[in-house]
Amino acid sequence: MSKLVSTLREAMEKAGLKSGMTISFHHHLRNGDYVLNMVLEEAEKMGVRDLGVEASSIFDVHAPIIDHIRNGVVTRLGTNYMGAKVGKAITQGVMDTPVIFRTHGGRPNAIETGKIKIDIAFVAAPCADAAGNANGIYGKSACGSMGYAVSDAKCAQKTIVITDTLMPYPLSPASIEETNVDFVVKVDEIGDAKGIVSGTTQITRDPVGLKIAQTAADVIRHSGYLENGFSFQTGAGGASLAVTKFLKPIMREKGVKGSFGLGGITSYMVDMLKEGYFEKLMDVQCFDLGAVASLRENPNHIEVSASRYASPGVKSACVDHLDTVILGATQVDLDFNVNVHTDSNGFIMGGSGGHSDTAAGAKLAIIVAPLYRARLPIVVDRVHTKSTPGSTVDVLVTQRGIAVNPEREELKRRLVKGGLPVFDISELKNLAERVTGTPEEISKGGRVVAKVEYRDGTIIDEIRSVE
Amino acid sequence: MIRSLLFIPGNNPGMLLNADVHGADAIILDLEDAVSPDQKDAARILVRNAVRALSYNTQLVIRVNPLGTDYYLDDLKAVVPLKPDFIMPTKVDGEEYIKDLAERLTAFEKENGLEEGKIKIIPLIETAEGIENAFRIAKASKRVFGLFLGAEDYSADLRAHRTKEGDEILYARGRILNAARAAAIEAFDTPFTDVNDEEGLEKDAFLAREMGFTGKAAISPRHVSGINKAFSPTKAEIDYAYEVLMAIEEGIRLGKGAVSLRGKMIDKPIVDRAKRVVETAKILGLGGYENE
């Protein structure tokens, strides 16, 4: 039987799409993704309603989903991250059923244990063969790793691979294997290359961000974890990536050879691999073209599934081997709980992604954040949304000093000895409030529009509507 | 100990908020060139509030508009109550300017019940005439703490082409430095103006330090660490300084008239330099006191 069908519509019909089903998407094409919108538009034309959407992330490019929610095509939504555009509509109450926010590790676990039942997985693939073997390293929409799609393809009742670059059988490597694929369809374009990955990831030039990054690197230096075999993860944004810049000379000076860099991978980490600072990169998602090229060419740059990256339900995952992770925050509270879901007005503008997973796994979880953003303090009495529990967070680094989780007495002692400006977290809060004043708390009056599911499946917070 | 002086525009709340986190030994809150005429009063208010609310943990310099402008007196009146460590007058061309400023400061200090003479002056010399009068400016008042060269306006005044290498300001650098040292005060070098050229900055700062400058101004927070590095003694310099001092001590103990180290006579200038290096290292908390 040939899996290759000529239109998306035909694939959806053959896969048996009907009202009430749950369909899934991965987010490797990020803000350049055409596939989620394409599928929902086709579903609407087919007259299908009441769909559940399980998307590993929702970006601004997916804003058409708001209309599909309004007209009843989509009635349930689960995701690990949501950009501000759709986040605003959700916070304003566009959907009756609360969104379920999971983590990058919690989602594959929920899929693999059957908590999420996917009827049809739609896998956007930068290249694929007619049998459904697919990867992200070739083709005009190359995105690199396809780690977030693996559990979906494996566990869904039906899997449809959608590609714009059809290759001869057998395509290798196969990030998605033919054994899991029911239908393959070729479309003109699965995405807009400009929105998928950036050319190169630039390190912040903001002097405050650089100051925070330098301090975070000094925290790592004196933490006791920077030894041969050191493993490290950092995000691509703001001060996080800049930590790498300052960590490099410290590793050189101390002669430390790292074992692996993990996570979303940037050219910066690729350079460190090439220069011998790390032995391997374990890559669940590529952030720029340099990372895509490296995954294609360097055998020490390894693609991992979301499950292997961060699932709490597997026998072991990469995050369990992680020494240090650098993470961001929109708010941190006196108990070190972190909010990465909602903004200062209570609107959804993010999500955990791998935040909670890496914080839980890493021996040293460092939050980097400015002490104040515009006129608002970052350290607060209680976070508006609890994304990552404070018990898994070790250090907060700001431009005016750092705070160490009181549970980590030994770490605190080492950092004080290393000459770092260690404060009690309430002192940092007071320092910020001397400038900003104490902001009024956002009202928590509305109805529940989203639930925050921790990586172990428990609901740790709810997000309420804002008028 | 002022190695680095970081300029912060007086009308930029975001930068004022974080002015003291970048590691500069001194910050210069600017009411002059960074602030357009229609924002002068707003900047004065912003600087006042920032200094009061943030109690900066660095030395505080406030740069005011020049004598002869409408803003000069208003600036002084507004900033003296903030008790800055230093006032930086601009376009200083001669000693009369500094005498006028010193008198005004005394009057404002009295008016505000402050200790007289506490606020020091770092004159910004940025005209050909100012350079020629550098020594007189340095000696014009006990308040003068150090001279500061402003090379952008100065090279324009000369009609010189400003370059990164700075050959056109070599005379001014030498003149300022000589005047300052003759008057036993400090000398501060002009900022390096290419924000993105960190290598050029380090070269320029190193040159200034080798010439004898005390420190250097920065127009970007990203230049601060390069400047601090250039104006801090290296480990080798600190180690050598301790060796010199120990050799001298040993010589005295043994009643030797002349002391040599590694086959070289140690004379007074070498000892003086070693003492300065050790002193600086101590202030900066750099290693090496285990030899004490």
PDB file of N, CA and C in Angstrom, chain A residues 292-362:
ATOM      1  N   VAL A 292      21.601  23.618  13.163  1.00  0.00           N
ATOM      2  CA  VAL A 292      21.068  22.669  12.179  1.00  0.00           C
ATOM      3  C   VAL A 292      22.230  22.026  11.406  1.00  0.00           C
ATOM      4  N   ALA A 293      23.180  22.859  10.964  1.00  0.00           N
ATOM      5  CA  ALA A 293      24.321  22.354  10.192  1.00  0.00           C
ATOM      6  C   ALA A 293      25.153  21.392  11.031  1.00  0.00           C
ATOM      7  N   SER A 294      25.332  21.729  12.286  1.00  0.00           N
ATOM      8  CA  SER A 294      26.139  20.885  13.161  1.00  0.00           C
ATOM      9  C   SER A 294      25.472  19.530  13.385  1.00  0.00           C
ATOM     10  N   LEU A 295      24.141  19.544  13.586  1.00  0.00           N
ATOM     11  CA  LEU A 295      23.413  18.282  13.776  1.00  0.00           C
ATOM     12  C   LEU A 295      23.559  17.406  12.533  1.00  0.00           C
ATOM     13  N   ARG A 296      23.603  18.045  11.363  1.00  0.00           N
ATOM     14  CA  ARG A 296      23.712  17.327  10.102  1.00  0.00           C
ATOM     15  C   ARG A 296      25.107  16.717   9.950  1.00  0.00           C
ATOM     16  N   GLU A 297      26.123  17.463  10.406  1.00  0.00           N
ATOM     17  CA  GLU A 297      27.491  17.093  10.055  1.00  0.00           C
ATOM     18  C   GLU A 297      28.316  16.483  11.180  1.00  0.00           C
ATOM     19  N   ASN A 298      28.000  16.813  12.406  1.00  0.00           N
ATOM     20  CA  ASN A 298      28.889  16.419  13.498  1.00  0.00           C
ATOM     21  C   ASN A 298      28.314  15.221  14.259  1.00  0.00           C
ATOM     22  N   PRO A 299      28.990  14.082  14.203  1.00  0.00           N
ATOM     23  CA  PRO A 299      28.454  12.885  14.876  1.00  0.00           C
ATOM     24  C   PRO A 299      28.354  13.042  16.398  1.00  0.00           C
ATOM     25  N   ASN A 300      29.042  14.019  16.951  1.00  0.00           N
ATOM     26  CA  ASN A 300      28.941  14.238  18.402  1.00  0.00           C
ATOM     27  C   ASN A 300      27.789  15.161  18.784  1.00  0.00           C
ATOM     28  N   HIS A 301      27.047  15.573  17.776  1.00  0.00           N
ATOM     29  CA  HIS A 301      25.860  16.399  18.005  1.00  0.00           C
ATOM     30  C   HIS A 301      24.663  15.465  17.813  1.00  0.00           C
ATOM     31  N   ILE A 302      24.005  15.124  18.906  1.00  0.00           N
ATOM     32  CA  ILE A 302      23.045  14.013  18.893  1.00  0.00           C
ATOM     33  C   ILE A 302      21.618  14.516  19.082  1.00  0.00           C
ATOM     34  N   GLU A 303      20.740  13.996  18.235  1.00  0.00           N
ATOM     35  CA  GLU A 303      19.327  14.334  18.358  1.00  0.00           C
ATOM     36  C   GLU A 303      18.684  13.463  19.438  1.00  0.00           C
ATOM     37  N   VAL A 304      17.918  14.087  20.326  1.00  0.00           N
ATOM     38  CA  VAL A 304      17.215  13.287  21.342  1.00  0.00           C
ATOM     39  C   VAL A 304      15.724  13.600  21.305  1.00  0.00           C
ATOM     40  N   SER A 305      14.906  12.632  21.680  1.00  0.00           N
ATOM     41  CA  SER A 305      13.458  12.844  21.739  1.00  0.00           C
ATOM     42  C   SER A 305      13.123  13.628  23.002  1.00  0.00           C
ATOM     43  N   ALA A 306      11.933  14.226  23.013  1.00  0.00           N
ATOM     44  CA  ALA A 306      11.495  14.963  24.201  1.00  0.00           C
ATOM     45  C   ALA A 306      11.454  14.041  25.405  1.00  0.00           C
ATOM     46  N   SER A 307      11.095  12.796  25.148  1.00  0.00           N
ATOM     47  CA  SER A 307      10.997  11.830  26.232  1.00  0.00           C
ATOM     48  C   SER A 307      12.376  11.582  26.846  1.00  0.00           C
ATOM     49  N   ARG A 308      13.358  11.347  25.979  1.00  0.00           N
ATOM     50  CA  ARG A 308      14.708  11.124  26.486  1.00  0.00           C
ATOM     51  C   ARG A 308      15.271  12.406  27.101  1.00  0.00           C
ATOM     52  N   TYR A 309      14.889  13.534  26.550  1.00  0.00           N
ATOM     53  CA  TYR A 309      15.347  14.830  27.063  1.00  0.00           C
ATOM     54  C   TYR A 309      14.892  15.030  28.510  1.00  0.00           C
ATOM     55  N   ALA A 310      13.603  14.814  28.760  1.00  0.00           N
ATOM     56  CA  ALA A 310      13.117  15.356  30.030  1.00  0.00           C
ATOM     57  C   ALA A 310      11.988  14.592  30.702  1.00  0.00           C
ATOM     58  N   SER A 311      11.544  13.454  30.147  1.00  0.00           N
ATOM     59  CA  SER A 311      10.373  12.804  30.750  1.00  0.00           C
ATOM     60  C   SER A 311      10.675  12.284  32.156  1.00  0.00           C
ATOM     61  N   PRO A 312       9.756  12.519  33.082  1.00  0.00           N
ATOM     62  CA  PRO A 312       9.934  11.971  34.426  1.00  0.00           C
ATOM     63  C   PRO A 312       9.506  10.505  34.494  1.00  0.00           C
ATOM     64  N   GLY A 313       8.890   9.990  33.411  1.00  0.00           N
ATOM     65  CA  GLY A 313       8.341   8.641  33.470  1.00  0.00           C
ATOM     66  C   GLY A 313       9.254   7.567  32.889  1.00  0.00           C
ATOM     67  N   VAL A 314      10.355   7.969  32.263  1.00  0.00           N
ATOM     68  CA  VAL A 314      11.261   6.981  31.681  1.00  0.00           C
ATOM     69  C   VAL A 314      12.311   6.575  32.715  1.00  0.00           C
ATOM     70  N   LYS A 315      13.079   5.527  32.383  1.00  0.00           N
ATOM     71  CA  LYS A 315      13.994   4.988  33.406  1.00  0.00           C
ATOM     72  C   LYS A 315      15.134   5.953  33.714  1.00  0.00           C
ATOM     73  N   SER A 316      15.569   6.702  32.697  1.00  0.00           N
ATOM     74  CA  SER A 316      16.382   7.885  32.997  1.00  0.00           C
ATOM     75  C   SER A 316      16.314   8.806  31.799  1.00  0.00           C
ATOM     76  N   ALA A 317      16.491  10.106  32.034  1.00  0.00           N
ATOM     77  CA  ALA A 317      16.426  11.106  30.968  1.00  0.00           C
ATOM     78  C   ALA A 317      17.633  12.021  31.072  1.00  0.00           C
ATOM     79  N   CYS A 318      17.907  12.743  29.988  1.00  0.00           N
ATOM     80  CA  CYS A 318      19.095  13.621  29.957  1.00  0.00           C
ATOM     81  C   CYS A 318      19.119  14.593  31.141  1.00  0.00           C
ATOM     82  N   VAL A 319      17.967  15.165  31.463  1.00  0.00           N
ATOM     83  CA  VAL A 319      17.965  16.179  32.532  1.00  0.00           C
ATOM     84  C   VAL A 319      18.455  15.600  33.858  1.00  0.00           C
ATOM     85  N   ASP A 320      18.307  14.274  34.014  1.00  0.00           N
ATOM     86  CA  ASP A 320      18.758  13.659  35.264  1.00  0.00           C
ATOM     87  C   ASP A 320      20.276  13.652  35.379  1.00  0.00           C
ATOM     88  N   HIS A 321      20.973  13.875  34.246  1.00  0.00           N
ATOM     89  CA  HIS A 321      22.438  13.875  34.265  1.00  0.00           C
ATOM     90  C   HIS A 321      23.007  15.294  34.252  1.00  0.00           C
ATOM     91  N   LEU A 322      22.111  16.268  34.322  1.00  0.00           N
ATOM     92  CA  LEU A 322      22.527  17.651  34.093  1.00  0.00           C
ATOM     93  C   LEU A 322      23.110  18.272  35.363  1.00  0.00           C
ATOM     94  N   ASP A 323      24.261  18.929  35.219  1.00  0.00           N
ATOM     95  CA  ASP A 323      24.850  19.618  36.377  1.00  0.00           C
ATOM     96  C   ASP A 323      24.222  20.984  36.585  1.00  0.00           C
ATOM     97  N   THR A 324      24.236  21.804  35.524  1.00  0.00           N
ATOM     98  CA  THR A 324      23.811  23.193  35.699  1.00  0.00           C
ATOM     99  C   THR A 324      22.885  23.624  34.583  1.00  0.00           C
ATOM    100  N   VAL A 325      21.809  24.314  34.946  1.00  0.00           N
ATOM    101  CA  VAL A 325      20.933  24.898  33.940  1.00  0.00           C
ATOM    102  C   VAL A 325      20.726  26.378  34.269  1.00  0.00           C
ATOM    103  N   ILE A 326      20.699  27.198  33.223  1.00  0.00           N
ATOM    104  CA  ILE A 326      20.418  28.628  33.362  1.00  0.00           C
ATOM    105  C   ILE A 326      19.007  28.869  32.844  1.00  0.00           C
ATOM    106  N   LEU A 327      18.152  29.468  33.648  1.00  0.00           N
ATOM    107  CA  LEU A 327      16.751  29.657  33.273  1.00  0.00           C
ATOM    108  C   LEU A 327      16.307  31.095  33.522  1.00  0.00           C
ATOM    109  N   GLY A 328      15.279  31.509  32.813  1.00  0.00           N
ATOM    110  CA  GLY A 328      14.743  32.855  32.999  1.00  0.00           C
ATOM    111  C   GLY A 328      13.548  32.856  33.936  1.00  0.00           C
ATOM    112  N   ALA A 329      12.943  34.026  34.109  1.00  0.00           N
ATOM    113  CA  ALA A 329      11.753  34.152  34.958  1.00  0.00           C
ATOM    114  C   ALA A 329      11.069  35.483  34.676  1.00  0.00           C
ATOM    115  N   THR A 330       9.751  35.500  34.764  1.00  0.00           N
ATOM    116  CA  THR A 330       9.074  36.801  34.787  1.00  0.00           C
ATOM    117  C   THR A 330       8.858  37.242  36.230  1.00  0.00           C
ATOM    118  N   GLN A 331       8.753  36.281  37.126  1.00  0.00           N
ATOM    119  CA  GLN A 331       8.676  36.582  38.561  1.00  0.00           C
ATOM    120  C   GLN A 331       9.337  35.441  39.345  1.00  0.00           C
ATOM    121  N   VAL A 332       9.893  35.800  40.493  1.00  0.00           N
ATOM    122  CA  VAL A 332      10.390  34.805  41.441  1.00  0.00           C
ATOM    123  C   VAL A 332       9.853  35.228  42.798  1.00  0.00           C
ATOM    124  N   ASP A 333       9.376  34.277  43.591  1.00  0.00           N
ATOM    125  CA  ASP A 333       8.860  34.710  44.892  1.00  0.00           C
ATOM    126  C   ASP A 333       9.788  34.322  46.035  1.00  0.00           C
ATOM    127  N   LEU A 334       9.386  34.703  47.243  1.00  0.00           N
ATOM    128  CA  LEU A 334      10.267  34.540  48.396  1.00  0.00           C
ATOM    129  C   LEU A 334      10.590  33.068  48.663  1.00  0.00           C
ATOM    130  N   ASP A 335       9.749  32.150  48.149  1.00  0.00           N
ATOM    131  CA  ASP A 335      10.037  30.716  48.282  1.00  0.00           C
ATOM    132  C   ASP A 335      10.762  30.168  47.052  1.00  0.00           C
ATOM    133  N   PHE A 336      11.236  31.054  46.180  1.00  0.00           N
ATOM    134  CA  PHE A 336      11.965  30.692  44.952  1.00  0.00           C
ATOM    135  C   PHE A 336      11.085  30.060  43.877  1.00  0.00           C
ATOM    136  N   ASN A 337       9.743  30.063  44.080  1.00  0.00           N
ATOM    137  CA  ASN A 337       8.865  29.626  42.995  1.00  0.00           C
ATOM    138  C   ASN A 337       9.051  30.580  41.826  1.00  0.00           C
ATOM    139  N   VAL A 338       8.955  30.036  40.607  1.00  0.00           N
ATOM    140  CA  VAL A 338       9.189  30.854  39.422  1.00  0.00           C
ATOM    141  C   VAL A 338       7.946  30.885  38.540  1.00  0.00           C
ATOM    142  N   ASN A 339       7.647  32.062  38.015  1.00  0.00           N
ATOM    143  CA  ASN A 339       6.583  32.230  37.029  1.00  0.00           C
ATOM    144  C   ASN A 339       7.206  32.468  35.663  1.00  0.00           C
ATOM    145  N   VAL A 340       6.878  31.607  34.708  1.00  0.00           N
ATOM    146  CA  VAL A 340       7.232  31.893  33.311  1.00  0.00           C
ATOM    147  C   VAL A 340       5.988  31.827  32.427  1.00  0.00           C
ATOM    148  N   HIS A 341       4.810  31.790  33.046  1.00  0.00           N
ATOM    149  CA  HIS A 341       3.567  31.664  32.278  1.00  0.00           C
ATOM    150  C   HIS A 341       2.890  33.001  31.989  1.00  0.00           C
ATOM    151  N   THR A 342       2.849  33.882  33.000  1.00  0.00           N
ATOM    152  CA  THR A 342       2.023  35.084  32.859  1.00  0.00           C
ATOM    153  C   THR A 342       2.833  36.360  33.027  1.00  0.00           C
ATOM    154  N   ASP A 343       2.345  37.439  32.394  1.00  0.00           N
ATOM    155  CA  ASP A 343       3.047  38.727  32.481  1.00  0.00           C
ATOM    156  C   ASP A 343       2.524  39.547  33.663  1.00  0.00           C
ATOM    157  N   SER A 344       2.976  40.786  33.741  1.00  0.00           N
ATOM    158  CA  SER A 344       2.670  41.592  34.923  1.00  0.00           C
ATOM    159  C   SER A 344       1.195  41.961  35.012  1.00  0.00           C
ATOM    160  N   ASN A 345       0.438  41.737  33.942  1.00  0.00           N
ATOM    161  CA  ASN A 345      -0.999  41.996  34.011  1.00  0.00           C
ATOM    162  C   ASN A 345      -1.807  40.710  34.128  1.00  0.00           C
ATOM    163  N   GLY A 346      -1.119  39.588  34.251  1.00  0.00           N
ATOM    164  CA  GLY A 346      -1.824  38.325  34.415  1.00  0.00           C
ATOM    165  C   GLY A 346      -2.131  37.619  33.108  1.00  0.00           C
ATOM    166  N   PHE A 347      -1.650  38.171  31.995  1.00  0.00           N
ATOM    167  CA  PHE A 347      -1.905  37.545  30.687  1.00  0.00           C
ATOM    168  C   PHE A 347      -0.877  36.440  30.407  1.00  0.00           C
ATOM    169  N   ILE A 348      -1.357  35.364  29.788  1.00  0.00           N
ATOM    170  CA  ILE A 348      -0.456  34.267  29.417  1.00  0.00           C
ATOM    171  C   ILE A 348       0.498  34.748  28.316  1.00  0.00           C
ATOM    172  N   MET A 349       1.766  34.482  28.467  1.00  0.00           N
ATOM    173  CA  MET A 349       2.763  34.904  27.477  1.00  0.00           C
ATOM    174  C   MET A 349       3.962  33.974  27.463  1.00  0.00           C
ATOM    175  N   GLY A 350       3.754  32.720  27.845  1.00  0.00           N
ATOM    176  CA  GLY A 350       4.889  31.809  27.869  1.00  0.00           C
ATOM    177  C   GLY A 350       4.450  30.435  28.317  1.00  0.00           C
ATOM    178  N   GLY A 351       5.252  29.830  29.143  1.00  0.00           N
ATOM    179  CA  GLY A 351       4.957  28.485  29.600  1.00  0.00           C
ATOM    180  C   GLY A 351       6.239  27.842  30.052  1.00  0.00           C
ATOM    181  N   SER A 352       6.117  26.675  30.636  1.00  0.00           N
ATOM    182  CA  SER A 352       7.296  26.054  31.223  1.00  0.00           C
ATOM    183  C   SER A 352       8.290  25.614  30.153  1.00  0.00           C
ATOM    184  N   GLY A 353       7.788  25.045  29.045  1.00  0.00           N
ATOM    185  CA  GLY A 353       8.742  24.401  28.157  1.00  0.00           C
ATOM    186  C   GLY A 353       9.527  23.405  28.986  1.00  0.00           C
ATOM    187  N   GLY A 354      10.855  23.462  28.924  1.00  0.00           N
ATOM    188  CA  GLY A 354      11.660  22.555  29.734  1.00  0.00           C
ATOM    189  C   GLY A 354      12.080  23.136  31.075  1.00  0.00           C
ATOM    190  N   HIS A 355      11.499  24.279  31.433  1.00  0.00           N
ATOM    191  CA  HIS A 355      11.916  24.984  32.657  1.00  0.00           C
ATOM    192  C   HIS A 355      11.862  24.091  33.887  1.00  0.00           C
ATOM    193  N   SER A 356      10.665  23.544  34.170  1.00  0.00           N
ATOM    194  CA  SER A 356      10.506  22.738  35.389  1.00  0.00           C
ATOM    195  C   SER A 356      11.306  21.444  35.317  1.00  0.00           C
ATOM    196  N   ASP A 357      11.387  20.862  34.113  1.00  0.00           N
ATOM    197  CA  ASP A 357      12.092  19.585  33.965  1.00  0.00           C
ATOM    198  C   ASP A 357      13.577  19.729  34.270  1.00  0.00           C
ATOM    199  N   THR A 358      14.185  20.772  33.691  1.00  0.00           N
ATOM    200  CA  THR A 358      15.625  20.942  33.893  1.00  0.00           C
ATOM    201  C   THR A 358      15.920  21.411  35.312  1.00  0.00           C
ATOM    202  N   ALA A 359      15.036  22.258  35.856  1.00  0.00           N
ATOM    203  CA  ALA A 359      15.241  22.704  37.247  1.00  0.00           C
ATOM    204  C   ALA A 359      15.208  21.495  38.174  1.00  0.00           C
ATOM    205  N   ALA A 360      14.264  20.579  37.903  1.00  0.00           N
ATOM    206  CA  ALA A 360      14.144  19.393  38.760  1.00  0.00           C
ATOM    207  C   ALA A 360      15.345  18.470  38.583  1.00  0.00           C
ATOM    208  N   GLY A 361      15.830  18.356  37.351  1.00  0.00           N
ATOM    209  CA  GLY A 361      16.903  17.406  37.087  1.00  0.00           C
ATOM    210  C   GLY A 361      18.280  17.923  37.465  1.00  0.00           C
ATOM    211  N   ALA A 362      18.537  19.202  37.182  1.00  0.00           N
ATOM    212  CA  ALA A 362      19.895  19.728  37.341  1.00  0.00           C
ATOM    213  C   ALA A 362      20.303  19.809  38.812  1.00  0.00           C
TER     214      ALA A 362
END
